[in-house]
GROMACS .gro file of C-alpha atoms in nm:
model
  234
    1MET     CA    1  -1.500   1.360  -1.627
    2ASN     CA    2  -1.855   1.243  -1.684
    3ARG     CA    3  -2.129   1.195  -1.432
    4ARG     CA    4  -2.057   0.823  -1.382
    5PHE     CA    5  -1.688   0.892  -1.312
    6LEU     CA    6  -1.772   1.149  -1.046
    7ALA     CA    7  -2.029   0.915  -0.888
    8GLY     CA    8  -1.768   0.640  -0.866
    9ALA     CA    9  -1.508   0.879  -0.723
   10ARG     CA   10  -1.747   0.995  -0.451
   11SER     CA   11  -1.840   0.638  -0.363
   12GLY     CA   12  -1.477   0.526  -0.346
   13PHE     CA   13  -1.379   0.827  -0.137
   14ARG     CA   14  -1.656   0.761   0.116
   15ILE     CA   15  -1.565   0.395   0.165
   16PHE     CA   16  -1.192   0.466   0.196
   17LEU     CA   17  -1.214   0.777   0.417
   18PRO     CA   18  -1.236   0.599   0.759
   19LEU     CA   19  -0.944   0.369   0.674
   20SER     CA   20  -0.735   0.653   0.534
   21ILE     CA   21  -0.701   0.807   0.881
   22GLY     CA   22  -0.458   0.524   0.955
   23LEU     CA   23  -0.220   0.670   0.697
   24ILE     CA   24  -0.152   0.973   0.917
   25PRO     CA   25   0.066   0.815   1.192
   26TRP     CA   26   0.241   0.596   0.936
   27ALA     CA   27   0.321   0.901   0.720
   28LEU     CA   28   0.447   1.095   1.023
   29VAL     CA   29   0.677   0.806   1.121
   30THR     CA   30   0.809   0.790   0.764
   31GLY     CA   31   0.877   1.164   0.760
   32VAL     CA   32   1.059   1.151   1.094
   33ALA     CA   33   1.263   0.850   0.979
   34LEU     CA   34   1.368   1.026   0.657
   35THR     CA   35   1.492   1.327   0.853
   36SER     CA   36   1.659   1.113   1.121
   37ALA     CA   37   1.855   0.937   0.848
   38GLY     CA   38   2.015   1.270   0.757
   39LEU     CA   39   1.819   1.351   0.442
   40SER     CA   40   1.740   1.713   0.363
   41VAL     CA   41   1.382   1.825   0.307
   42VAL     CA   42   1.429   1.812  -0.070
   43GLU     CA   43   1.594   1.467  -0.057
   44ALA     CA   44   1.332   1.329   0.180
   45MET     CA   45   1.036   1.449  -0.023
   46GLY     CA   46   1.206   1.350  -0.348
   47MET     CA   47   1.247   0.994  -0.220
   48ASN     CA   48   0.891   0.998  -0.089
   49LEU     CA   49   0.751   1.106  -0.425
   50MET     CA   50   0.952   0.853  -0.623
   51VAL     CA   51   0.911   0.552  -0.395
   52TYR     CA   52   0.565   0.622  -0.244
   53ALA     CA   53   0.588   0.313  -0.023
   54GLY     CA   54   0.638   0.372   0.347
   55VAL     CA   55   0.744   0.019   0.437
   56ALA     CA   56   1.011   0.010   0.166
   57GLN     CA   57   1.138   0.357   0.260
   58ILE     CA   58   1.177   0.281   0.630
   59ALA     CA   59   1.330  -0.062   0.566
   60THR     CA   60   1.592   0.067   0.324
   61LEU     CA   61   1.692   0.379   0.519
   62PRO     CA   62   1.913   0.193   0.772
   63LEU     CA   63   2.081   0.013   0.484
   64ILE     CA   64   2.145   0.342   0.304
   65VAL     CA   65   2.287   0.503   0.620
   66ALA     CA   66   2.506   0.199   0.689
   67GLY     CA   67   2.645   0.208   0.335
   68ALA     CA   68   2.504  -0.132   0.244
   69PRO     CA   69   2.561  -0.263  -0.111
   70LEU     CA   70   2.328  -0.115  -0.370
   71TRP     CA   71   2.206  -0.461  -0.471
   72LEU     CA   72   2.092  -0.531  -0.115
   73ILE     CA   73   1.907  -0.198  -0.091
   74GLY     CA   74   1.736  -0.263  -0.423
   75LEU     CA   75   1.654  -0.624  -0.337
   76THR     CA   76   1.505  -0.522  -0.003
   77ALA     CA   77   1.282  -0.257  -0.162
   78LEU     CA   78   1.180  -0.498  -0.438
   79ALA     CA   79   1.093  -0.777  -0.194
   80LEU     CA   80   0.888  -0.547   0.028
   81ASN     CA   81   0.693  -0.419  -0.272
   82LEU     CA   82   0.627  -0.755  -0.436
   83ARG     CA   83   0.280  -0.752  -0.284
   84PHE     CA   84   0.185  -0.482  -0.535
   85LEU     CA   85   0.249  -0.727  -0.815
   86ILE     CA   86  -0.016  -0.952  -0.661
   87PHE     CA   87  -0.247  -0.656  -0.597
   88SER     CA   88  -0.211  -0.539  -0.957
   89ALA     CA   89  -0.290  -0.882  -1.095
   90ALA     CA   90  -0.595  -0.912  -0.870
   91ILE     CA   91  -0.738  -0.570  -0.958
   92ALA     CA   92  -0.642  -0.573  -1.329
   93LYS     CA   93  -0.990  -0.674  -1.449
   94GLY     CA   94  -1.126  -0.354  -1.297
   95PHE     CA   95  -0.925  -0.158  -1.554
   96HIS     CA   96  -1.075  -0.336  -1.853
   97ASP     CA   97  -1.129  -0.082  -2.133
   98VAL     CA   98  -0.940   0.189  -1.941
   99PRO     CA   99  -0.677   0.349  -2.172
  100LEU     CA  100  -0.312   0.255  -2.116
  101LYS     CA  101  -0.217   0.617  -2.050
  102LEU     CA  102  -0.446   0.605  -1.744
  103ARG     CA  103  -0.354   0.254  -1.630
  104ILE     CA  104   0.018   0.334  -1.600
  105PRO     CA  105  -0.014   0.619  -1.345
  106SER     CA  106  -0.282   0.415  -1.166
  107GLY     CA  107  -0.013   0.159  -1.085
  108TYR     CA  108   0.185   0.430  -0.908
  109LEU     CA  109  -0.120   0.534  -0.703
  110LEU     CA  110  -0.218   0.183  -0.591
  111ILE     CA  111  -0.182   0.137  -0.212
  112ASP     CA  112  -0.277  -0.135   0.033
  113GLY     CA  113  -0.582   0.038   0.178
  114VAL     CA  114  -0.742   0.119  -0.158
  115PHE     CA  115  -0.686  -0.237  -0.275
  116ALA     CA  116  -0.832  -0.377   0.047
  117VAL     CA  117  -1.159  -0.184   0.047
  118CYS     CA  118  -1.222  -0.109  -0.322
  119THR     CA  119  -1.128  -0.417  -0.523
  120GLU     CA  120  -1.438  -0.631  -0.468
  121ARG     CA  121  -1.687  -0.357  -0.564
  122MET     CA  122  -1.469  -0.233  -0.850
  123LEU     CA  123  -1.463  -0.577  -1.012
  124SER     CA  124  -1.841  -0.614  -0.989
  125VAL     CA  125  -1.936  -0.302  -1.189
  126ARG     CA  126  -1.943  -0.293  -1.569
  127ASP     CA  127  -1.929   0.082  -1.628
  128ARG     CA  128  -1.560   0.161  -1.684
  129HIS     CA  129  -1.602   0.530  -1.603
  130TRP     CA  130  -1.756   0.449  -1.266
  131ARG     CA  131  -1.488   0.185  -1.197
  132PHE     CA  132  -1.202   0.422  -1.275
  133GLY     CA  133  -1.356   0.698  -1.064
  134TYR     CA  134  -1.407   0.450  -0.780
  135PHE     CA  135  -1.035   0.374  -0.788
  136LEU     CA  136  -0.901   0.723  -0.859
  137GLY     CA  137  -1.104   0.912  -0.597
  138PRO     CA  138  -0.965   0.733  -0.290
  139SER     CA  139  -0.622   0.686  -0.451
  140LEU     CA  140  -0.568   1.058  -0.506
  141TRP     CA  141  -0.697   1.133  -0.156
  142GLY     CA  142  -0.455   0.877  -0.010
  143TRP     CA  143  -0.164   1.018  -0.211
  144GLY     CA  144  -0.235   1.374  -0.102
  145LEU     CA  145  -0.282   1.276   0.262
  146TRP     CA  146   0.042   1.078   0.258
  147GLN     CA  147   0.249   1.358   0.104
  148CYS     CA  148   0.112   1.620   0.346
  149PHE     CA  149   0.183   1.421   0.661
  150VAL     CA  150   0.521   1.292   0.548
  151LEU     CA  151   0.615   1.656   0.493
  152THR     CA  152   0.477   1.733   0.840
  153GLY     CA  153   0.697   1.460   0.986
  154VAL     CA  154   1.002   1.586   0.795
  155LEU     CA  155   0.956   1.948   0.904
  156GLY     CA  156   0.843   1.872   1.258
  157ALA     CA  157   1.068   1.579   1.348
  158GLY     CA  158   1.236   1.770   1.629
  159ALA     CA  159   0.914   1.918   1.763
  160LEU     CA  160   0.708   1.598   1.790
  161PRO     CA  161   0.695   1.472   2.153
  162GLN     CA  162   0.893   1.151   2.207
  163ASP     CA  163   0.617   1.000   2.422
  164TRP     CA  164   0.365   0.995   2.133
  165SER     CA  165   0.477   0.641   2.038
  166LEU     CA  166   0.424   0.706   1.669
  167GLU     CA  167   0.589   0.374   1.579
  168PHE     CA  168   0.322   0.185   1.774
  169MET     CA  169   0.045   0.393   1.616
  170ALA     CA  170   0.183   0.316   1.271
  171THR     CA  171   0.185  -0.056   1.351
  172ILE     CA  172  -0.180  -0.037   1.456
  173ALA     CA  173  -0.258   0.148   1.130
  174LEU     CA  174  -0.103  -0.133   0.927
  175MET     CA  175  -0.300  -0.392   1.124
  176VAL     CA  176  -0.622  -0.205   1.043
  177ILE     CA  177  -0.534  -0.232   0.674
  178LEU     CA  178  -0.453  -0.602   0.714
  179VAL     CA  179  -0.798  -0.690   0.849
  180PRO     CA  180  -0.992  -0.623   0.524
  181LEU     CA  181  -0.724  -0.808   0.326
  182SER     CA  182  -0.757  -1.116   0.549
  183LYS     CA  183  -1.111  -1.177   0.419
  184ASN     CA  184  -0.941  -1.334   0.120
  185ARG     CA  185  -0.814  -1.681   0.214
  186ALA     CA  186  -0.504  -1.661  -0.003
  187MET     CA  187  -0.408  -1.327   0.154
  188LEU     CA  188  -0.466  -1.465   0.503
  189VAL     CA  189  -0.244  -1.766   0.434
  190ALA     CA  190   0.026  -1.542   0.288
  191ALA     CA  191   0.017  -1.315   0.595
  192LEU     CA  192   0.030  -1.603   0.846
  193VAL     CA  193   0.305  -1.795   0.667
  194GLY     CA  194   0.508  -1.482   0.596
  195GLY     CA  195   0.476  -1.359   0.954
  196ALA     CA  196   0.574  -1.695   1.103
  197SER     CA  197   0.867  -1.725   0.863
  198SER     CA  198   0.997  -1.377   0.952
  199VAL     CA  199   1.006  -1.476   1.320
  200LEU     CA  200   1.181  -1.807   1.252
  201LEU     CA  201   1.436  -1.647   1.016
  202ARG     CA  202   1.507  -1.333   1.218
  203GLY     CA  203   1.864  -1.448   1.287
  204MET     CA  204   1.976  -1.435   0.924
  205PRO     CA  205   2.253  -1.185   0.847
  206LEU     CA  206   2.182  -0.844   0.689
  207LYS     CA  207   1.813  -0.890   0.780
  208LEU     CA  208   1.773  -1.120   0.481
  209GLY     CA  209   1.522  -1.321   0.685
  210VAL     CA  210   1.257  -1.058   0.610
  211ILE     CA  211   1.315  -1.089   0.235
  212VAL     CA  212   1.309  -1.469   0.246
  213ALA     CA  213   0.994  -1.463   0.461
  214ILE     CA  214   0.820  -1.233   0.210
  215VAL     CA  215   0.902  -1.469  -0.075
  216ILE     CA  216   0.780  -1.769   0.127
  217GLY     CA  217   0.457  -1.584   0.215
  218ILE     CA  218   0.393  -1.491  -0.149
  219ILE     CA  219   0.448  -1.851  -0.262
  220ALA     CA  220   0.217  -1.978   0.013
  221GLY     CA  221  -0.051  -1.726  -0.087
  222PHE     CA  222  -0.020  -1.821  -0.454
  223VAL     CA  223  -0.056  -2.193  -0.374
  224ALA     CA  224  -0.349  -2.122  -0.140
  225GLY     CA  225  -0.520  -1.921  -0.412
  226ARG     CA  226  -0.501  -2.222  -0.644
  227VAL     CA  227  -0.591  -2.490  -0.389
  228LEU     CA  228  -0.837  -2.333  -0.144
  229PRO     CA  229  -1.190  -2.254  -0.263
  230GLU     CA  230  -1.314  -1.898  -0.213
  231ARG     CA  231  -1.568  -1.829   0.060
  232LYS     CA  232  -1.921  -1.812  -0.072
  233GLU     CA  233  -2.141  -1.534   0.056
  234ALA     CA  234  -2.438  -1.648   0.257
   0.00000   0.00000   0.00000
């Protein structure tokens, strides 16, 4: 840990801190959902540590409870996490000269909010120590915050008031994360096309419409990234 690494970590933490508050309701909802599905504390936190993706966890829980085929559970989780493949490709240049042993765990720590607020600055700085600190600072903070409040949701599922509308708060939190991402035209196209497709395909059996809509949105975003010019700063 040199001085440049610590400077980058502090800078990344400061820029991500306001957005990270949105992780709290989403983590609580995930914790409550894990417990409601019948998982023990150990099982719930084990799944949370391994998957570390709230959307995929909540989407696959009903399938697990219903005894859905393993291939469908895996396909659903894979489809919902495909966005991280795009995120990883977009942020990869920021890890230039970072050792492989550090890049691999960084892939596990990557989340939507960190990608949304940190990518642009990270790609513009040459110092690899500062860049890695800029990524790792907010990423570790997000991971710790998520684990703490998922555990809170798991342990306090029965004590949380039903009129808190945590599901609605979690939706708002995801929308807050979506706003910074929409500055990129390809991401905006992917979100609009994917969202419209999910509505049109909602009648498909086994909720496969969501998976198909995600694939359509990713394809649309990829095409938009190749065809549409990037916005130029004034």
